Amino acid sequence: MEDGIKSLNCMKFSSFSVKISTEGRTLLPHTYMKTACCEDCLFQASCPAPYSLPGVSILIFNTSRQCFVVVKQFRPAVYMCEVERQHPQLFQNQDKESFSRLEDPLPAVVGVTYELCAGIVDKPHLSLEEIACEEILEECGYRVPVTNLKKITSYRSGVGVTGSRQTLFYAEVTDQMKTSGGGGQPEEGELIEVVEIPLEDSMKFAYDETLPKTMGVIFSFTWFQNNIAPKLPKSNIKAP
């Protein structure tokens, strides 16, 4: 399945080593106080206590090359859940010194997921659409006018933890709108790889469980097939 997927700014997650830090944290299964960092780059990501800031996410479709633009990110919580799954014995001892002696840490790639371009709503002076456009530029490198955004829907995410309100947008971009390589802001703890998913491979990708992804990706690809794909010129739609 990954044959058709094109990485635009490969982060080489497979080459990263991960150091697990437990300072000041209680180790419990499914805890939300999980931290991991990549030692081979100037980057540290953490998953702090739950918060309820609303967010935006954007399904981006490049009409020049008939592909979706998504991102891959290292997620500490995903990584730690995989550590827990493969090494459950580590969570049976609450002593942080014993936990830190993991002789053979899992590769960082097990904590990497495919996601929609997204961000939190933390700028009161900006509209949701303006924040979404900022995220597209920062993460994926496309300069998109606010008028290019179409609201798909809003919903609640993490209802068992945060209950935050999320707003999902759709944006069409062209190669001419690309102004940078994207990649997010490392100084803010972002390590982002921009990835293109060909339209003809999108549904196969969505349901391929070997490629970790968020539900937002699956839902938005399905929405596209139901609402946008039928309007595309037949020559642009290839059989899966």
PDB file of C-alpha atoms in Angstrom:
ATOM      1  CA  MET A   1       0.000   0.000   0.000  1.00  0.00           C
ATOM      2  CA  GLU A   2       2.827   2.434   0.764  1.00  0.00           C
ATOM      3  CA  ASP A   3       4.079   2.181  -2.845  1.00  0.00           C
ATOM      4  CA  GLY A   4       1.721   4.941  -3.991  1.00  0.00           C
ATOM      5  CA  ILE A   5       2.360   7.208  -1.022  1.00  0.00           C
ATOM      6  CA  LYS A   6       4.772  10.067  -1.682  1.00  0.00           C
ATOM      7  CA  SER A   7       6.663  11.696   1.167  1.00  0.00           C
ATOM      8  CA  LEU A   8       7.592  15.318   0.450  1.00  0.00           C
ATOM      9  CA  ASN A   9       9.945  16.033   3.344  1.00  0.00           C
ATOM     10  CA  CYS A  10      10.946  12.649   4.727  1.00  0.00           C
ATOM     11  CA  MET A  11      11.688  12.772   8.455  1.00  0.00           C
ATOM     12  CA  LYS A  12      13.200   9.269   8.462  1.00  0.00           C
ATOM     13  CA  PHE A  13      11.317   8.320  11.605  1.00  0.00           C
ATOM     14  CA  SER A  14      12.786   4.822  11.331  1.00  0.00           C
ATOM     15  CA  SER A  15      16.232   6.201  12.148  1.00  0.00           C
ATOM     16  CA  PHE A  16      15.161   7.971  15.335  1.00  0.00           C
ATOM     17  CA  SER A  17      15.846   6.462  18.716  1.00  0.00           C
ATOM     18  CA  VAL A  18      13.465   7.176  21.548  1.00  0.00           C
ATOM     19  CA  LYS A  19      14.241   7.955  25.146  1.00  0.00           C
ATOM     20  CA  ILE A  20      11.427   7.498  27.646  1.00  0.00           C
ATOM     21  CA  SER A  21      11.324  10.037  30.430  1.00  0.00           C
ATOM     22  CA  THR A  22       9.281   9.344  33.542  1.00  0.00           C
ATOM     23  CA  GLU A  23      10.406  12.242  35.697  1.00  0.00           C
ATOM     24  CA  GLY A  24       7.552  13.519  37.799  1.00  0.00           C
ATOM     25  CA  ARG A  25       5.091  11.051  36.334  1.00  0.00           C
ATOM     26  CA  THR A  26       3.213   8.090  37.742  1.00  0.00           C
ATOM     27  CA  LEU A  27       3.334   5.086  35.448  1.00  0.00           C
ATOM     28  CA  LEU A  28      -0.113   3.649  35.004  1.00  0.00           C
ATOM     29  CA  PRO A  29      -1.558   1.860  31.989  1.00  0.00           C
ATOM     30  CA  HIS A  30      -3.283   4.324  29.638  1.00  0.00           C
ATOM     31  CA  THR A  31      -1.992   7.311  31.614  1.00  0.00           C
ATOM     32  CA  TYR A  32      -2.147  10.632  29.783  1.00  0.00           C
ATOM     33  CA  MET A  33       1.124  11.770  31.309  1.00  0.00           C
ATOM     34  CA  LYS A  34       3.434  10.140  28.804  1.00  0.00           C
ATOM     35  CA  THR A  35       6.601  11.594  27.373  1.00  0.00           C
ATOM     36  CA  ALA A  36       9.047  10.443  24.756  1.00  0.00           C
ATOM     37  CA  CYS A  37      11.623  12.253  22.712  1.00  0.00           C
ATOM     38  CA  CYS A  38      13.695  11.602  19.629  1.00  0.00           C
ATOM     39  CA  GLU A  39      17.372  11.723  20.557  1.00  0.00           C
ATOM     40  CA  ASP A  40      18.616  12.220  17.003  1.00  0.00           C
ATOM     41  CA  CYS A  41      16.916  15.542  16.382  1.00  0.00           C
ATOM     42  CA  LEU A  42      16.348  18.827  18.173  1.00  0.00           C
ATOM     43  CA  PHE A  43      12.844  17.853  19.092  1.00  0.00           C
ATOM     44  CA  GLN A  44      10.938  16.786  22.157  1.00  0.00           C
ATOM     45  CA  ALA A  45       7.284  15.891  22.227  1.00  0.00           C
ATOM     46  CA  SER A  46       5.148  15.311  25.257  1.00  0.00           C
ATOM     47  CA  CYS A  47       1.552  14.420  25.938  1.00  0.00           C
ATOM     48  CA  PRO A  48       0.511  16.598  28.884  1.00  0.00           C
ATOM     49  CA  ALA A  49      -2.553  16.419  31.053  1.00  0.00           C
ATOM     50  CA  PRO A  50      -5.827  16.550  29.121  1.00  0.00           C
ATOM     51  CA  TYR A  51      -7.021  19.948  27.968  1.00  0.00           C
ATOM     52  CA  SER A  52     -10.206  21.055  26.276  1.00  0.00           C
ATOM     53  CA  LEU A  53      -9.120  23.615  23.692  1.00  0.00           C
ATOM     54  CA  PRO A  54     -11.126  23.335  20.499  1.00  0.00           C
ATOM     55  CA  GLY A  55      -9.365  22.486  17.263  1.00  0.00           C
ATOM     56  CA  VAL A  56      -9.520  22.575  13.486  1.00  0.00           C
ATOM     57  CA  SER A  57      -8.544  19.964  10.933  1.00  0.00           C
ATOM     58  CA  ILE A  58      -8.383  20.208   7.164  1.00  0.00           C
ATOM     59  CA  LEU A  59      -8.822  17.675   4.382  1.00  0.00           C
ATOM     60  CA  ILE A  60      -6.473  18.966   1.675  1.00  0.00           C
ATOM     61  CA  PHE A  61      -6.834  17.879  -1.939  1.00  0.00           C
ATOM     62  CA  ASN A  62      -4.226  18.849  -4.524  1.00  0.00           C
ATOM     63  CA  THR A  63      -6.106  19.232  -7.809  1.00  0.00           C
ATOM     64  CA  SER A  64      -2.888  19.544  -9.827  1.00  0.00           C
ATOM     65  CA  ARG A  65      -1.866  15.988  -9.036  1.00  0.00           C
ATOM     66  CA  GLN A  66      -5.159  14.509  -7.839  1.00  0.00           C
ATOM     67  CA  CYS A  67      -3.912  13.541  -4.408  1.00  0.00           C
ATOM     68  CA  PHE A  68      -4.656  14.168  -0.754  1.00  0.00           C
ATOM     69  CA  VAL A  69      -2.092  15.953   1.381  1.00  0.00           C
ATOM     70  CA  VAL A  70      -1.815  14.555   4.904  1.00  0.00           C
ATOM     71  CA  VAL A  71       0.862  14.567   7.560  1.00  0.00           C
ATOM     72  CA  LYS A  72       2.779  12.005   9.573  1.00  0.00           C
ATOM     73  CA  GLN A  73       3.673  12.834  13.157  1.00  0.00           C
ATOM     74  CA  PHE A  74       5.391  11.136  16.061  1.00  0.00           C
ATOM     75  CA  ARG A  75       2.832  10.847  18.857  1.00  0.00           C
ATOM     76  CA  PRO A  76       4.234  10.045  22.312  1.00  0.00           C
ATOM     77  CA  ALA A  77       0.909   8.642  23.551  1.00  0.00           C
ATOM     78  CA  VAL A  78       0.748   6.235  20.603  1.00  0.00           C
ATOM     79  CA  TYR A  79       4.350   5.220  21.203  1.00  0.00           C
ATOM     80  CA  MET A  80       3.757   4.575  24.898  1.00  0.00           C
ATOM     81  CA  CYS A  81       0.625   2.538  24.189  1.00  0.00           C
ATOM     82  CA  GLU A  82       2.703   0.366  21.871  1.00  0.00           C
ATOM     83  CA  VAL A  83       5.363   0.016  24.569  1.00  0.00           C
ATOM     84  CA  GLU A  84       2.634  -1.045  26.989  1.00  0.00           C
ATOM     85  CA  ARG A  85       1.262  -3.566  24.472  1.00  0.00           C
ATOM     86  CA  GLN A  86       4.620  -5.150  23.723  1.00  0.00           C
ATOM     87  CA  HIS A  87       6.135  -4.846  27.201  1.00  0.00           C
ATOM     88  CA  PRO A  88       3.209  -5.016  29.680  1.00  0.00           C
ATOM     89  CA  GLN A  89       5.575  -6.065  32.455  1.00  0.00           C
ATOM     90  CA  LEU A  90       7.037  -2.561  32.510  1.00  0.00           C
ATOM     91  CA  PHE A  91       3.754  -1.156  33.804  1.00  0.00           C
ATOM     92  CA  GLN A  92       3.457  -3.693  36.594  1.00  0.00           C
ATOM     93  CA  ASN A  93       6.196  -1.945  38.548  1.00  0.00           C
ATOM     94  CA  GLN A  94       5.523   1.647  39.487  1.00  0.00           C
ATOM     95  CA  ASP A  95       9.143   2.407  40.355  1.00  0.00           C
ATOM     96  CA  LYS A  96      10.319   4.880  37.724  1.00  0.00           C
ATOM     97  CA  GLU A  97      13.974   3.805  37.980  1.00  0.00           C
ATOM     98  CA  SER A  98      13.133   0.227  37.030  1.00  0.00           C
ATOM     99  CA  PHE A  99      10.929   1.421  34.181  1.00  0.00           C
ATOM    100  CA  SER A 100      13.654   3.543  32.656  1.00  0.00           C
ATOM    101  CA  ARG A 101      15.896   0.488  32.163  1.00  0.00           C
ATOM    102  CA  LEU A 102      14.260  -0.687  28.959  1.00  0.00           C
ATOM    103  CA  GLU A 103      17.129  -2.580  27.365  1.00  0.00           C
ATOM    104  CA  ASP A 104      15.773  -2.598  23.817  1.00  0.00           C
ATOM    105  CA  PRO A 105      13.560   0.469  23.196  1.00  0.00           C
ATOM    106  CA  LEU A 106      11.052   0.233  20.381  1.00  0.00           C
ATOM    107  CA  PRO A 107      11.865   2.275  17.266  1.00  0.00           C
ATOM    108  CA  ALA A 108      10.220   5.693  17.078  1.00  0.00           C
ATOM    109  CA  VAL A 109       8.322   4.664  13.962  1.00  0.00           C
ATOM    110  CA  VAL A 110       5.816   2.678  16.071  1.00  0.00           C
ATOM    111  CA  GLY A 111       4.590   6.015  17.432  1.00  0.00           C
ATOM    112  CA  VAL A 112       4.068   7.639  14.031  1.00  0.00           C
ATOM    113  CA  THR A 113       0.555   8.160  12.660  1.00  0.00           C
ATOM    114  CA  TYR A 114      -1.028   9.529   9.476  1.00  0.00           C
ATOM    115  CA  GLU A 115      -3.275  12.490  10.226  1.00  0.00           C
ATOM    116  CA  LEU A 116      -5.095  15.405   8.668  1.00  0.00           C
ATOM    117  CA  CYS A 117      -3.437  18.789   8.872  1.00  0.00           C
ATOM    118  CA  ALA A 118      -4.748  20.183  12.157  1.00  0.00           C
ATOM    119  CA  GLY A 119      -4.191  22.547  15.043  1.00  0.00           C
ATOM    120  CA  ILE A 120      -5.677  23.885  18.235  1.00  0.00           C
ATOM    121  CA  VAL A 121      -7.734  27.060  18.442  1.00  0.00           C
ATOM    122  CA  ASP A 122      -5.580  29.198  20.707  1.00  0.00           C
ATOM    123  CA  LYS A 123      -5.732  32.602  18.978  1.00  0.00           C
ATOM    124  CA  PRO A 124      -8.948  34.398  20.022  1.00  0.00           C
ATOM    125  CA  HIS A 125      -8.380  37.214  17.518  1.00  0.00           C
ATOM    126  CA  LEU A 126      -8.499  34.817  14.553  1.00  0.00           C
ATOM    127  CA  SER A 127     -11.484  32.998  13.053  1.00  0.00           C
ATOM    128  CA  LEU A 128     -11.535  29.225  12.717  1.00  0.00           C
ATOM    129  CA  GLU A 129     -10.954  29.635   8.984  1.00  0.00           C
ATOM    130  CA  GLU A 130      -7.920  31.869   9.535  1.00  0.00           C
ATOM    131  CA  ILE A 131      -6.421  29.406  12.008  1.00  0.00           C
ATOM    132  CA  ALA A 132      -7.007  26.577   9.544  1.00  0.00           C
ATOM    133  CA  CYS A 133      -5.200  28.508   6.806  1.00  0.00           C
ATOM    134  CA  GLU A 134      -2.266  29.140   9.153  1.00  0.00           C
ATOM    135  CA  GLU A 135      -2.034  25.436   9.929  1.00  0.00           C
ATOM    136  CA  ILE A 136      -2.068  24.515   6.237  1.00  0.00           C
ATOM    137  CA  LEU A 137       0.820  26.893   5.586  1.00  0.00           C
ATOM    138  CA  GLU A 138       2.864  25.822   8.624  1.00  0.00           C
ATOM    139  CA  GLU A 139       2.358  22.075   8.308  1.00  0.00           C
ATOM    140  CA  CYS A 140       1.980  21.516   4.566  1.00  0.00           C
ATOM    141  CA  GLY A 141       3.438  24.612   2.913  1.00  0.00           C
ATOM    142  CA  TYR A 142       0.387  25.797   0.927  1.00  0.00           C
ATOM    143  CA  ARG A 143      -0.851  29.387   1.099  1.00  0.00           C
ATOM    144  CA  VAL A 144      -4.628  29.061   0.998  1.00  0.00           C
ATOM    145  CA  PRO A 145      -7.102  31.973   0.971  1.00  0.00           C
ATOM    146  CA  VAL A 146      -9.832  31.789   3.576  1.00  0.00           C
ATOM    147  CA  THR A 147     -12.386  31.792   0.756  1.00  0.00           C
ATOM    148  CA  ASN A 148     -11.013  28.426  -0.442  1.00  0.00           C
ATOM    149  CA  LEU A 149     -12.145  26.674   2.720  1.00  0.00           C
ATOM    150  CA  LYS A 150     -15.372  24.703   2.897  1.00  0.00           C
ATOM    151  CA  LYS A 151     -16.704  23.617   6.270  1.00  0.00           C
ATOM    152  CA  ILE A 152     -17.543  19.925   6.333  1.00  0.00           C
ATOM    153  CA  THR A 153     -18.841  19.582   9.886  1.00  0.00           C
ATOM    154  CA  SER A 154     -18.000  19.994  13.551  1.00  0.00           C
ATOM    155  CA  TYR A 155     -17.964  17.313  16.218  1.00  0.00           C
ATOM    156  CA  ARG A 156     -16.696  16.381  19.675  1.00  0.00           C
ATOM    157  CA  SER A 157     -13.429  14.488  19.990  1.00  0.00           C
ATOM    158  CA  GLY A 158     -11.929  12.597  22.901  1.00  0.00           C
ATOM    159  CA  VAL A 159     -15.335  12.544  24.576  1.00  0.00           C
ATOM    160  CA  GLY A 160     -14.044  10.289  27.336  1.00  0.00           C
ATOM    161  CA  VAL A 161     -11.142  12.605  28.102  1.00  0.00           C
ATOM    162  CA  THR A 162     -11.338  16.157  26.737  1.00  0.00           C
ATOM    163  CA  GLY A 163     -14.645  16.527  24.927  1.00  0.00           C
ATOM    164  CA  SER A 164     -13.151  19.304  22.804  1.00  0.00           C
ATOM    165  CA  ARG A 165     -15.040  20.699  19.850  1.00  0.00           C
ATOM    166  CA  GLN A 166     -13.386  20.084  16.475  1.00  0.00           C
ATOM    167  CA  THR A 167     -14.222  21.730  13.165  1.00  0.00           C
ATOM    168  CA  LEU A 168     -13.368  19.942   9.931  1.00  0.00           C
ATOM    169  CA  PHE A 169     -12.715  21.876   6.716  1.00  0.00           C
ATOM    170  CA  TYR A 170     -12.040  20.951   3.095  1.00  0.00           C
ATOM    171  CA  ALA A 171      -9.512  22.844   0.982  1.00  0.00           C
ATOM    172  CA  GLU A 172      -8.438  22.421  -2.609  1.00  0.00           C
ATOM    173  CA  VAL A 173      -4.887  23.453  -3.459  1.00  0.00           C
ATOM    174  CA  THR A 174      -2.691  23.526  -6.557  1.00  0.00           C
ATOM    175  CA  ASP A 175       1.037  23.180  -7.057  1.00  0.00           C
ATOM    176  CA  GLN A 176       1.190  26.939  -7.656  1.00  0.00           C
ATOM    177  CA  MET A 177      -0.042  27.571  -4.108  1.00  0.00           C
ATOM    178  CA  LYS A 178       2.930  25.725  -2.601  1.00  0.00           C
ATOM    179  CA  THR A 179       5.284  28.246  -0.983  1.00  0.00           C
ATOM    180  CA  SER A 180       7.353  26.082   1.374  1.00  0.00           C
ATOM    181  CA  GLY A 181       8.065  22.509   2.406  1.00  0.00           C
ATOM    182  CA  GLY A 182       5.867  22.743   5.485  1.00  0.00           C
ATOM    183  CA  GLY A 183       6.893  20.521   8.361  1.00  0.00           C
ATOM    184  CA  GLY A 184       5.413  22.480  11.253  1.00  0.00           C
ATOM    185  CA  GLN A 185       7.319  24.330  13.932  1.00  0.00           C
ATOM    186  CA  PRO A 186       9.984  22.198  15.675  1.00  0.00           C
ATOM    187  CA  GLU A 187      10.379  24.843  18.388  1.00  0.00           C
ATOM    188  CA  GLU A 188       6.795  24.094  19.396  1.00  0.00           C
ATOM    189  CA  GLY A 189       7.383  20.345  19.564  1.00  0.00           C
ATOM    190  CA  GLU A 190       6.207  19.571  16.028  1.00  0.00           C
ATOM    191  CA  LEU A 191       7.934  16.970  13.865  1.00  0.00           C
ATOM    192  CA  ILE A 192       5.843  16.681  10.723  1.00  0.00           C
ATOM    193  CA  GLU A 193       6.316  14.830   7.459  1.00  0.00           C
ATOM    194  CA  VAL A 194       4.123  15.892   4.550  1.00  0.00           C
ATOM    195  CA  VAL A 195       2.699  12.951   2.608  1.00  0.00           C
ATOM    196  CA  GLU A 196       0.648  12.682  -0.575  1.00  0.00           C
ATOM    197  CA  ILE A 197      -1.985   9.962  -1.015  1.00  0.00           C
ATOM    198  CA  PRO A 198      -3.115   9.433  -4.643  1.00  0.00           C
ATOM    199  CA  LEU A 199      -6.881   9.722  -5.063  1.00  0.00           C
ATOM    200  CA  GLU A 200      -7.123   6.274  -6.638  1.00  0.00           C
ATOM    201  CA  ASP A 201      -5.420   4.713  -3.601  1.00  0.00           C
ATOM    202  CA  SER A 202      -7.214   6.714  -0.936  1.00  0.00           C
ATOM    203  CA  MET A 203      -9.896   4.258   0.184  1.00  0.00           C
ATOM    204  CA  LYS A 204      -7.493   1.336   0.176  1.00  0.00           C
ATOM    205  CA  PHE A 205      -5.183   3.478   2.297  1.00  0.00           C
ATOM    206  CA  ALA A 206      -8.019   4.473   4.639  1.00  0.00           C
ATOM    207  CA  TYR A 207      -8.823   0.878   5.555  1.00  0.00           C
ATOM    208  CA  ASP A 208      -5.280  -0.481   5.602  1.00  0.00           C
ATOM    209  CA  GLU A 209      -4.781  -1.257   9.289  1.00  0.00           C
ATOM    210  CA  THR A 210      -1.025  -1.623   8.848  1.00  0.00           C
ATOM    211  CA  LEU A 211      -0.837   2.159   8.337  1.00  0.00           C
ATOM    212  CA  PRO A 212      -1.796   3.822  11.656  1.00  0.00           C
ATOM    213  CA  LYS A 213      -4.118   6.754  11.123  1.00  0.00           C
ATOM    214  CA  THR A 214      -6.762   8.833  12.844  1.00  0.00           C
ATOM    215  CA  MET A 215     -10.492   8.406  12.345  1.00  0.00           C
ATOM    216  CA  GLY A 216     -10.506  11.890  10.830  1.00  0.00           C
ATOM    217  CA  VAL A 217      -8.559  10.571   7.842  1.00  0.00           C
ATOM    218  CA  ILE A 218     -10.984   7.695   7.260  1.00  0.00           C
ATOM    219  CA  PHE A 219     -14.078   9.868   7.689  1.00  0.00           C
ATOM    220  CA  SER A 220     -12.840  12.707   5.473  1.00  0.00           C
ATOM    221  CA  PHE A 221     -11.734  10.396   2.655  1.00  0.00           C
ATOM    222  CA  THR A 222     -15.186   8.783   2.749  1.00  0.00           C
ATOM    223  CA  TRP A 223     -16.840  12.221   2.745  1.00  0.00           C
ATOM    224  CA  PHE A 224     -14.789  13.160  -0.319  1.00  0.00           C
ATOM    225  CA  GLN A 225     -15.849  10.028  -2.171  1.00  0.00           C
ATOM    226  CA  ASN A 226     -19.510  10.800  -1.464  1.00  0.00           C
ATOM    227  CA  ASN A 227     -19.493  14.558  -2.023  1.00  0.00           C
ATOM    228  CA  ILE A 228     -16.600  15.630  -4.242  1.00  0.00           C
ATOM    229  CA  ALA A 229     -15.520  12.627  -6.322  1.00  0.00           C
ATOM    230  CA  PRO A 230     -18.854  12.341  -8.208  1.00  0.00           C
ATOM    231  CA  LYS A 231     -18.332  15.910  -9.508  1.00  0.00           C
ATOM    232  CA  LEU A 232     -14.810  15.311 -10.796  1.00  0.00           C
ATOM    233  CA  PRO A 233     -14.193  14.779 -14.520  1.00  0.00           C
ATOM    234  CA  LYS A 234     -14.304  11.063 -15.226  1.00  0.00           C
ATOM    235  CA  SER A 235     -10.776  11.207 -16.642  1.00  0.00           C
ATOM    236  CA  ASN A 236      -9.486  12.209 -13.195  1.00  0.00           C
ATOM    237  CA  ILE A 237     -10.957   9.169 -11.452  1.00  0.00           C
ATOM    238  CA  LYS A 238      -9.033   5.953 -11.835  1.00  0.00           C
ATOM    239  CA  ALA A 239     -10.367   2.581 -10.759  1.00  0.00           C
ATOM    240  CA  PRO A 240      -8.921   1.465  -7.397  1.00  0.00           C
TER     241      PRO A 240
END
